[in-house]
Short mmCIF file of C-alpha atoms in Angstrom, two decimals:
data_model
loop_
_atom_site.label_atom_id
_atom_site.label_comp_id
_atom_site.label_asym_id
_atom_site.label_seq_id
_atom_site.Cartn_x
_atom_site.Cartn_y
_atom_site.Cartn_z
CA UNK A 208 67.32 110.03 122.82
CA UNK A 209 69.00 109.31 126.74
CA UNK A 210 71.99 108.98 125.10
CA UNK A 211 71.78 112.51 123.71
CA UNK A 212 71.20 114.89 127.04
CA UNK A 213 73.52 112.02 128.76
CA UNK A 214 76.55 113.05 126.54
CA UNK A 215 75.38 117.12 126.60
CA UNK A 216 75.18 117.45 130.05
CA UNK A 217 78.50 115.28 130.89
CA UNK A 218 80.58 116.47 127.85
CA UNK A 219 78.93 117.75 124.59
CA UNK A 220 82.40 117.74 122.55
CA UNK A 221 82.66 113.72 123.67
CA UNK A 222 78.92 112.77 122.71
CA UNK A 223 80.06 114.87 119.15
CA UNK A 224 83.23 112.33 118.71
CA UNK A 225 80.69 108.94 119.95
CA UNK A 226 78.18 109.97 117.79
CA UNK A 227 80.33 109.35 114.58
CA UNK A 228 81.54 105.74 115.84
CA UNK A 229 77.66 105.55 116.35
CA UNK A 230 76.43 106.71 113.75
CA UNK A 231 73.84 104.23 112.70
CA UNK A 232 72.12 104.56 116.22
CA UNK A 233 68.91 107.30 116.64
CA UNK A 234 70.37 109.09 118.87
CA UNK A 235 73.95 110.24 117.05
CA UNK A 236 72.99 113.12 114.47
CA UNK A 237 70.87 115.01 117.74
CA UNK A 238 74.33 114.66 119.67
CA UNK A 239 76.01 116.18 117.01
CA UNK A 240 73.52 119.09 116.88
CA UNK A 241 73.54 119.42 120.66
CA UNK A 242 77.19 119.99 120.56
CA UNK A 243 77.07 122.62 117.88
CA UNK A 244 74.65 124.50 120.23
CA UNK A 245 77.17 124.29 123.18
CA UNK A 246 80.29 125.37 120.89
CA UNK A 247 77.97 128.58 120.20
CA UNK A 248 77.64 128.93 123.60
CA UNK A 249 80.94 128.38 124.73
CA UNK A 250 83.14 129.93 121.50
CA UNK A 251 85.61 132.19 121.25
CA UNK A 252 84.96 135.72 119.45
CA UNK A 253 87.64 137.67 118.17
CA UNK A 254 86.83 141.44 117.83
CA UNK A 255 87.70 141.06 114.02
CA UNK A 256 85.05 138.78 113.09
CA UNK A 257 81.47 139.08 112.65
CA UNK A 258 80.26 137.20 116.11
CA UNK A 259 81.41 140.06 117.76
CA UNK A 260 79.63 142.62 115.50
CA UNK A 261 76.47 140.66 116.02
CA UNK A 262 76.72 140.14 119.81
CA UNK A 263 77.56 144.52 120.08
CA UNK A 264 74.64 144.75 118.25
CA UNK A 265 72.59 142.54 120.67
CA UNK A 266 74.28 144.67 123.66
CA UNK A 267 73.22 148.43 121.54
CA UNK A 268 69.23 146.76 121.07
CA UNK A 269 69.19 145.80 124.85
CA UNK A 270 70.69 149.42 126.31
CA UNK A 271 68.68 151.25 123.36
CA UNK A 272 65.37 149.07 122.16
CA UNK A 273 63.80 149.96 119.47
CA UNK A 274 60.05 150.34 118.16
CA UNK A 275 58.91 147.45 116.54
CA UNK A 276 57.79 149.61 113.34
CA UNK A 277 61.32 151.03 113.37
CA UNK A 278 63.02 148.03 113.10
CA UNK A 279 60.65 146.85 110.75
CA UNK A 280 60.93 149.39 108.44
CA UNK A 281 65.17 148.67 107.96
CA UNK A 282 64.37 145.57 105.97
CA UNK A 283 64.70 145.93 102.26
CA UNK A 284 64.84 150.03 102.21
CA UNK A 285 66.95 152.04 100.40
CA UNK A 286 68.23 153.83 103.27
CA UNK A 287 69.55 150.65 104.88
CA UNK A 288 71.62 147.13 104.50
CA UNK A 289 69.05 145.29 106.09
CA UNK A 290 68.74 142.73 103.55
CA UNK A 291 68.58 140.01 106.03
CA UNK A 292 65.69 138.93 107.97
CA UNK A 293 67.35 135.98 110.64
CA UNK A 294 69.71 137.51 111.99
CA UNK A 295 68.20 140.91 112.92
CA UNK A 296 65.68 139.09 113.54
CA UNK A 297 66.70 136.76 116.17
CA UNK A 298 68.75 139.41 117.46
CA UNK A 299 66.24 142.18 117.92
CA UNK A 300 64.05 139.56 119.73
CA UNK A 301 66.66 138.76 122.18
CA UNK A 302 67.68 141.64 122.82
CA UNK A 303 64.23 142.24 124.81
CA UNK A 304 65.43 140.15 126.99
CA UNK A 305 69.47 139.80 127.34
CA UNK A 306 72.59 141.19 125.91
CA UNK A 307 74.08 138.23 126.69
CA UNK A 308 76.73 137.13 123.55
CA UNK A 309 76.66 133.41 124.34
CA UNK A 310 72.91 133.16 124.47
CA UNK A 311 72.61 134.91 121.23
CA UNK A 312 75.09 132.38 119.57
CA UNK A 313 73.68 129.49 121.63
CA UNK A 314 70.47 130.19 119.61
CA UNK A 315 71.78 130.74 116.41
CA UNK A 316 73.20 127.33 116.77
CA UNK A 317 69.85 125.68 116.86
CA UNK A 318 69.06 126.31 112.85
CA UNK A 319 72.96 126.05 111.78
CA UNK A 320 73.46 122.86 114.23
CA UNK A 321 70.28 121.58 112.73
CA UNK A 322 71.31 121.42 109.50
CA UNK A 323 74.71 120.79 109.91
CA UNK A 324 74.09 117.46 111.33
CA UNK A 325 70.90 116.43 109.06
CA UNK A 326 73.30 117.10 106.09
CA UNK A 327 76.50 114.74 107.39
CA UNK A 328 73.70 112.24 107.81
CA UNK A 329 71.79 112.60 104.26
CA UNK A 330 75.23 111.51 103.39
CA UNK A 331 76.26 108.67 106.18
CA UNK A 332 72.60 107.23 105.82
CA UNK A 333 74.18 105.39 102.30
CA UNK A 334 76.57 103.61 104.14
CA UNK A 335 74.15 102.30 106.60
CA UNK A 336 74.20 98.63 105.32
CA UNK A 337 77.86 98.67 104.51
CA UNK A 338 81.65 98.97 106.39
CA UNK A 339 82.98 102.32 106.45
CA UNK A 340 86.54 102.25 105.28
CA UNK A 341 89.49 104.72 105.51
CA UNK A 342 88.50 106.70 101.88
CA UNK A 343 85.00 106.97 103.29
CA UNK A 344 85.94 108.48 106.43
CA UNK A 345 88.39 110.86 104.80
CA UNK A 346 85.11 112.11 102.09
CA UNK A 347 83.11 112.24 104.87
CA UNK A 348 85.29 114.42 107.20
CA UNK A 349 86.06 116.90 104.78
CA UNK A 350 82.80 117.14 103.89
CA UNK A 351 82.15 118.22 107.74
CA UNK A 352 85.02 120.45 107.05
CA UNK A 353 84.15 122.87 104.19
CA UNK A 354 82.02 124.59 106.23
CA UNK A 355 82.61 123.34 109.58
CA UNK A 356 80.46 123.75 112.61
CA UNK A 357 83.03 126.39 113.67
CA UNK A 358 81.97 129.06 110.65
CA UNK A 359 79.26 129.48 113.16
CA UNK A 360 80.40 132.67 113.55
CA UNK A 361 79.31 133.67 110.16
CA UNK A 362 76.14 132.63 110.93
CA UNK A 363 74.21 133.79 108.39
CA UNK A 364 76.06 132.79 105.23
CA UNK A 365 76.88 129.57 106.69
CA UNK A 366 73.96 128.64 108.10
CA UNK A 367 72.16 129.79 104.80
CA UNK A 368 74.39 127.25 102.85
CA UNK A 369 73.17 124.27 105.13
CA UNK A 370 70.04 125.05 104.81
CA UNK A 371 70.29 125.53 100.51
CA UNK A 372 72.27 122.02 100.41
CA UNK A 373 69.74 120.31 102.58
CA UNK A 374 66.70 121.43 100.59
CA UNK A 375 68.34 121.03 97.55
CA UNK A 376 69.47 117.41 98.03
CA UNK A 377 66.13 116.32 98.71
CA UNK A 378 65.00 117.57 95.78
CA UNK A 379 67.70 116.34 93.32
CA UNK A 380 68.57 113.10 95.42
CA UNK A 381 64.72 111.95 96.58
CA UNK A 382 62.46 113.78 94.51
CA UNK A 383 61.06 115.77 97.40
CA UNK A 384 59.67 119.13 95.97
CA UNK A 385 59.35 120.54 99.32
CA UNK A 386 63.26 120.64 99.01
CA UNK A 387 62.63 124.02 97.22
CA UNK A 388 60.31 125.45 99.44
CA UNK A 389 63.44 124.48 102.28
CA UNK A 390 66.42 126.09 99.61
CA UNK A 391 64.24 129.24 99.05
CA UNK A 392 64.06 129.87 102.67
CA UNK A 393 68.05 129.93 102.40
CA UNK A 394 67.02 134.15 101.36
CA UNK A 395 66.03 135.16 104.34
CA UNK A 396 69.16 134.21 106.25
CA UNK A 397 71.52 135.78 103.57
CA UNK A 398 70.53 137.52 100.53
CA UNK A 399 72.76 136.24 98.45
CA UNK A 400 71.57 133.17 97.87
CA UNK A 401 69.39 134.47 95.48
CA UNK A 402 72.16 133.11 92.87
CA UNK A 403 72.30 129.84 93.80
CA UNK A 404 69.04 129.18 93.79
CA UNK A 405 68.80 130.82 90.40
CA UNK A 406 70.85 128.09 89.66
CA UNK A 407 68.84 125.19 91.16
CA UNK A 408 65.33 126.40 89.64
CA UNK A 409 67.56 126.27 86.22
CA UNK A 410 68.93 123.04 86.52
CA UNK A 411 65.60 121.70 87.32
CA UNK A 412 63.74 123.31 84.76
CA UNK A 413 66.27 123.16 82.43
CA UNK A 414 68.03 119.80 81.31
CA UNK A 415 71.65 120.72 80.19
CA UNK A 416 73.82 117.51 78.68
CA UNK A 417 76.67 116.66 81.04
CA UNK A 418 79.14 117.13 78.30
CA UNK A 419 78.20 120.81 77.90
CA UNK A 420 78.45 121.11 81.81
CA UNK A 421 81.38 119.10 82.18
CA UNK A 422 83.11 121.19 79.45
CA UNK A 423 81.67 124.25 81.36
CA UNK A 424 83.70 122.80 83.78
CA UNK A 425 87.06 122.11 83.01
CA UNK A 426 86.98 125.94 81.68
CA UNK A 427 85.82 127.43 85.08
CA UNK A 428 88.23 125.69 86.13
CA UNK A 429 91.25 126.87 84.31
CA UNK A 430 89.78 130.94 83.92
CA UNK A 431 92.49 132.79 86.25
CA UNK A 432 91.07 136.46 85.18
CA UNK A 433 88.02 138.46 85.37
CA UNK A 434 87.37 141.83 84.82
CA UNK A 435 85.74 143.41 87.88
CA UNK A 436 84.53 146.67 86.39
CA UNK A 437 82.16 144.67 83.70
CA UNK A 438 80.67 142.31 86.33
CA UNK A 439 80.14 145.03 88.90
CA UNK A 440 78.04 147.18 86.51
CA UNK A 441 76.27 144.42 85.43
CA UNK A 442 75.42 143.26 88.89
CA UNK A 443 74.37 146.69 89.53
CA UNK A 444 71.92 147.06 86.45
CA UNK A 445 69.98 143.62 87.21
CA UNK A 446 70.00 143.72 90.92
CA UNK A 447 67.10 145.63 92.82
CA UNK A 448 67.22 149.09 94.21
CA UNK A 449 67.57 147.79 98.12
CA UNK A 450 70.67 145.12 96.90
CA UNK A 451 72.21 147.60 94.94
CA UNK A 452 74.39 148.99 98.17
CA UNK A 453 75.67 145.41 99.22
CA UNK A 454 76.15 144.95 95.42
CA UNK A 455 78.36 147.69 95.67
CA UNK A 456 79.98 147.00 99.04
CA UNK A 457 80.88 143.78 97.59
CA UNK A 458 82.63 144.51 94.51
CA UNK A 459 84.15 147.67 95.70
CA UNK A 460 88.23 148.99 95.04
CA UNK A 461 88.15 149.28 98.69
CA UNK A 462 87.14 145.64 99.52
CA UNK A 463 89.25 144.17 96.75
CA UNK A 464 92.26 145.60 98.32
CA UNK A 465 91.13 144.75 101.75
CA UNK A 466 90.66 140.95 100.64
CA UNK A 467 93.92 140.80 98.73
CA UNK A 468 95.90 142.61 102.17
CA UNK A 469 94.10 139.94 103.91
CA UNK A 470 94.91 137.27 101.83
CA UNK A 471 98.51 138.59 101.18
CA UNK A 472 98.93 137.90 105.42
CA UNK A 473 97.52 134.62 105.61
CA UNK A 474 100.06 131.87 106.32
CA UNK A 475 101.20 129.33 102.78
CA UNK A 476 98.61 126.42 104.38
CA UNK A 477 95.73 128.48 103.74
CA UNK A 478 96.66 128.97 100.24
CA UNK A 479 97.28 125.27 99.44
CA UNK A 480 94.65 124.03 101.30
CA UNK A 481 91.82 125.38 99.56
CA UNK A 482 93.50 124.61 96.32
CA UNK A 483 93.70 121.02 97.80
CA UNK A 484 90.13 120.06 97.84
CA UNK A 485 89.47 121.95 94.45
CA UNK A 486 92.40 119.73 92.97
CA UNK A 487 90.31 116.80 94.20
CA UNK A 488 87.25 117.54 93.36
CA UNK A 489 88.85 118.15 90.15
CA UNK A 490 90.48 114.52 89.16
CA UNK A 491 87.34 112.39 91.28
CA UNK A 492 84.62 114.37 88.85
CA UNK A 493 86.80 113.91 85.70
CA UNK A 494 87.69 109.61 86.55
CA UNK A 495 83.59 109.91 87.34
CA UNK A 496 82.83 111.48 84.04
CA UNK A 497 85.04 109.07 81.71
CA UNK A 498 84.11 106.19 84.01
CA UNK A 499 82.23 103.24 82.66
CA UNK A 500 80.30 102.12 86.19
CA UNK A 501 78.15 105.39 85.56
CA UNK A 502 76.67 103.95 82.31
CA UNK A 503 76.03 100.60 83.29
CA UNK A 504 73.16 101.07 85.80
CA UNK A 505 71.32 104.14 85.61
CA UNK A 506 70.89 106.43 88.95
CA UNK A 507 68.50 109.66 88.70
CA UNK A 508 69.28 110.18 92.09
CA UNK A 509 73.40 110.24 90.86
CA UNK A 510 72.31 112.03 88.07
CA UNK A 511 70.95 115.19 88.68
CA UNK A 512 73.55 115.45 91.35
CA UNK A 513 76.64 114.98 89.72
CA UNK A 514 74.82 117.43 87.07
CA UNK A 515 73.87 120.03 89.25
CA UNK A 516 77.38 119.70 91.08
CA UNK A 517 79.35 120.44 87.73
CA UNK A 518 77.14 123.30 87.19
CA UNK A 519 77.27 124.81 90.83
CA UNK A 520 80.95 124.15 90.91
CA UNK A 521 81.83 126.02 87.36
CA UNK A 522 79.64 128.96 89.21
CA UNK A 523 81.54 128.92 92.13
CA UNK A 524 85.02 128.56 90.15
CA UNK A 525 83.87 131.58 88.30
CA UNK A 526 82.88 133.99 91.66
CA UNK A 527 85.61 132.86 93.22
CA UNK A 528 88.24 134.92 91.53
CA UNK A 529 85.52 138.10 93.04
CA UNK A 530 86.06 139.34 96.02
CA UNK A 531 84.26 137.44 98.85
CA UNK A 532 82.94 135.08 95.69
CA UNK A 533 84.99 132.29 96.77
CA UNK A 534 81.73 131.46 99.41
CA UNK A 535 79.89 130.59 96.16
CA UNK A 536 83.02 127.82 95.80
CA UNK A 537 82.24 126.06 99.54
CA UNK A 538 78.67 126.11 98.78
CA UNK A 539 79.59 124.15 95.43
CA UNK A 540 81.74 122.01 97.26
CA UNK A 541 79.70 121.16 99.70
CA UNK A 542 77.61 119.24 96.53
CA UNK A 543 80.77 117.97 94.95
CA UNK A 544 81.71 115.80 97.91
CA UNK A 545 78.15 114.60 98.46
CA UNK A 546 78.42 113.52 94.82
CA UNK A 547 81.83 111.43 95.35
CA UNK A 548 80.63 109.72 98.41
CA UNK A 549 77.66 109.02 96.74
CA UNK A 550 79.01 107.44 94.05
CA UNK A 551 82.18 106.00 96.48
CA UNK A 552 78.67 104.36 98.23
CA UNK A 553 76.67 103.59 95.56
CA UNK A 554 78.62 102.10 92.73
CA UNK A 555 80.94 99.49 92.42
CA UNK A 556 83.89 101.17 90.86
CA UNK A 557 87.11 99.96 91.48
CA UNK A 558 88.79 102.08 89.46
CA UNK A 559 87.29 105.12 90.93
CA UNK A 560 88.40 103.68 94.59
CA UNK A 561 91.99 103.50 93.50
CA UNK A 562 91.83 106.83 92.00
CA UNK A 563 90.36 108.08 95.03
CA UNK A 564 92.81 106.18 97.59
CA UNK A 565 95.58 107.36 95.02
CA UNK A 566 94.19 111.57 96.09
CA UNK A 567 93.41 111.29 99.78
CA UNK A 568 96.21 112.56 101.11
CA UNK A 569 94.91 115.42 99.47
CA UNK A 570 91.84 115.26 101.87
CA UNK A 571 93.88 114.74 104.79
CA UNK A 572 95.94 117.84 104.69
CA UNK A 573 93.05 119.65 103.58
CA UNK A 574 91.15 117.58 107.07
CA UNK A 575 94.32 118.95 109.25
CA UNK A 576 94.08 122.04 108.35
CA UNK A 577 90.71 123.07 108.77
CA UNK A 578 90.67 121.77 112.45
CA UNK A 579 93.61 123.89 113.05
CA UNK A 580 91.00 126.94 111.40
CA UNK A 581 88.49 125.88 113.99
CA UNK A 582 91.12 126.13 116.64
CA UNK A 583 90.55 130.43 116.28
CA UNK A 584 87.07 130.41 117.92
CA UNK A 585 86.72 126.58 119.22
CA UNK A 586 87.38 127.23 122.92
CA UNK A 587 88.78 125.16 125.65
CA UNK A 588 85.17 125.78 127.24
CA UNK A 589 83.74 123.90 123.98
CA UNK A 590 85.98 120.27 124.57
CA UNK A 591 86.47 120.67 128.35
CA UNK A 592 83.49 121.66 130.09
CA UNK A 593 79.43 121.40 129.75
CA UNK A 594 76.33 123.01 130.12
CA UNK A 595 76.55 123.50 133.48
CA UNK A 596 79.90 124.36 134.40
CA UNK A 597 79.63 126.78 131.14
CA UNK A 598 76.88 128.81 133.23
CA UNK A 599 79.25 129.07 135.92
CA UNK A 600 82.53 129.98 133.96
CA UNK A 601 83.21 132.20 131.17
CA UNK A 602 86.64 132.10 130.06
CA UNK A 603 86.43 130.94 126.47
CA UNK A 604 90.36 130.83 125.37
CA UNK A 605 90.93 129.78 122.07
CA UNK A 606 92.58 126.58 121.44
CA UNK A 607 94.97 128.18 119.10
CA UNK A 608 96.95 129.30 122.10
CA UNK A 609 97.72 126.47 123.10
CA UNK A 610 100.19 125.99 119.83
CA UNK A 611 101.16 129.54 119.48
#
């Protein structure tokens, strides 16, 4: 536990890096969360991204406070959005008593931080008794990566899908039942995860042969069209009367064309880097699913996950090609590579090692580039300073200018 306030209050971004060479020691996964607490302190917001939306709206509640019964009231109404309770939440509470931005992030880091580092270890806590080698380190880091500390700024999304993983990993991997009580929570942060957990009370409930899901699969995989119109109106005749205006928000022309302008300007990386880690995902489940290791010593724990993981992942192949859908697709991933570790960890399969040495350059570029992603809001605040020279300085400048 010394080690942990030793690193944060000398250099949170070096006590992140030590606690992954330590991290069999006590101390490493609260270091990890420490620093995810400072970067929320200390990051960057760009006016275009939601951070800054959330820390106006902490400045409007501070200048302009409104009545408890008010603000109350928003949640779950026809009249309004609100169909979030964390956010406004922890805002609105805040906001009684600063309109300070890097407070309000600070504190949002506690929950996604949390999470964030109890998942890494759910995974790391395998390898405990073994030598971490080069493949390991590669699953393990882009694990980290598909949703990275820095999507902090869409805090509620992301720090929804921590908390759905974590919950649901307990229950699938351990057993642990309060694992749903812990993925249903995942609603009030963002509404939306109201699907997969739909999913998760079906796999449970529901026992689905992994050639149906792995066939399910292999077609999500290769479906490249969708028609919007027919999923729109069917969102909009099962979803209730206070979701139907995000339903609609969603799946709008408007949105579509702003997420196809958007993703008409992003740079070729971006493109091939997503596709990357799907392409993996891809070969490592099928060489798992023809794989004779698998059949040899029976795992519940490795079954229900790689189960679940098909299924989540043919959902998320499938919402991806909506707009904003592909957030489904991280949340999947975030399973799929918590299946291949564990079964990179847990079985002896040489052939799956080669296989998996064979892909990892995959994982690499797909490592490179989301650190260069984080580079947009992790500031030079975040690596070079720490708590208390962050309370005397605020000039959080973006890493990324340093290469532009």
């Amino acid at each position: 536990m010394k080690n942990n306030f030793i690193f944060f209050l000398v250099s949170p971004f070096l006590g992140f890096i030590q606690a992954f060479k330590h991290y069999k020691e006590d101390w490493a996964k609260n270091s990890v969360w420490l620093f995810v607490i400072f970067y929320g302190y200390t990051m960057f917001r760009p006016e275009i991204m939601d951070s800054s939306r959330y820390v106006a709206k902490l400045k409007e509640l501070y200048n302009s406070p409104l009545n408890w019964d008010i603000f109350v009231a928003n949640f779950y109404s026809e009249e309004s959005s609100s169909v979030d309770i964390y956010q406004p939440l922890v805002t609105y509470i805040l906001a009684l008593f600063t309109d300070n931005g890097n407070i309000l992030f600070a504190v949002f880091g506690i929950l996604f931080g949390y999470f964030y580092s109890r998942n890494i270890w759910l995974l790391l806590d395998f390898s405990k008794n073994q030598r971490i080698n080069r493949n390991m380190i590669a699953i393990i880091a882009a694990f980290s990566c598909v949703i990275g500390f820095w999507t902090l700024n869409g805090v509620r999304m992301w720090t929804a899908a921590h908390m759905f993983f974590y919950g649901a990993f307990l229950l699938l991997v351990y057993g642990n039942r309060k694992g749903i009580v812990i993925a249903a929570l995942s609603i009030l942060v963002h509404f939306s995860f109201i699907l997969p957990i739909g999913v998760l009370l079906f796999f449970y409930f529901i026992k689905i042969p992994w050639r149906i899901l792995y066939f399910f699969f292999i077609t999500s995989f290769s479906i490249t069209t969708l028609n919007l119109d027919s999923v729109r109106s069917r969102l909009e005749s099962i979803a209730p009367d206070f979701l139907i205006p995000r339903v609609k928000s969603y799946t709008s022309e408007e949105y579509v064309e702003v997420i196809s302008d958007l993703n008409a300007t992003g740079n070729w990386y971006i493109t091939y880097f997503n596709s990357s880690i799907s392409w993996f995902i891809m070969i490592l489940f099928t060489v798992i699913y023809f794989s004779k290791a698998k059949n040899n010593s029976y795992n519940k724990s490795f079954s229900n996950l790689f189960g679940f993981s098909l299924l989540l992942m043919s959902i998320g192949n499938i919402t991806a090609l909506l707009p904003s859908g592909s957030r489904y697709l991280l949340v999947a991933q975030l399973f799929a590579m918590a299946l291949i570790y564990f079964y990179y960890v847990v079985f002896n399969d040489k052939e799956f090692k080669k296989w998996a040495l064979l892909f990892s350059p995959m994982l690499v570029f797909y490592i490179i580039i989301s650190i260069r992603i984080s580079f947009d809001t992790v500031s030079f605040m975040t690596i070079l300073t720490n708590p208390i020279l962050a309370t005397i300085i605020d000039l959080p400048i973006p890493l990324i200018d340093l290469i532009k």
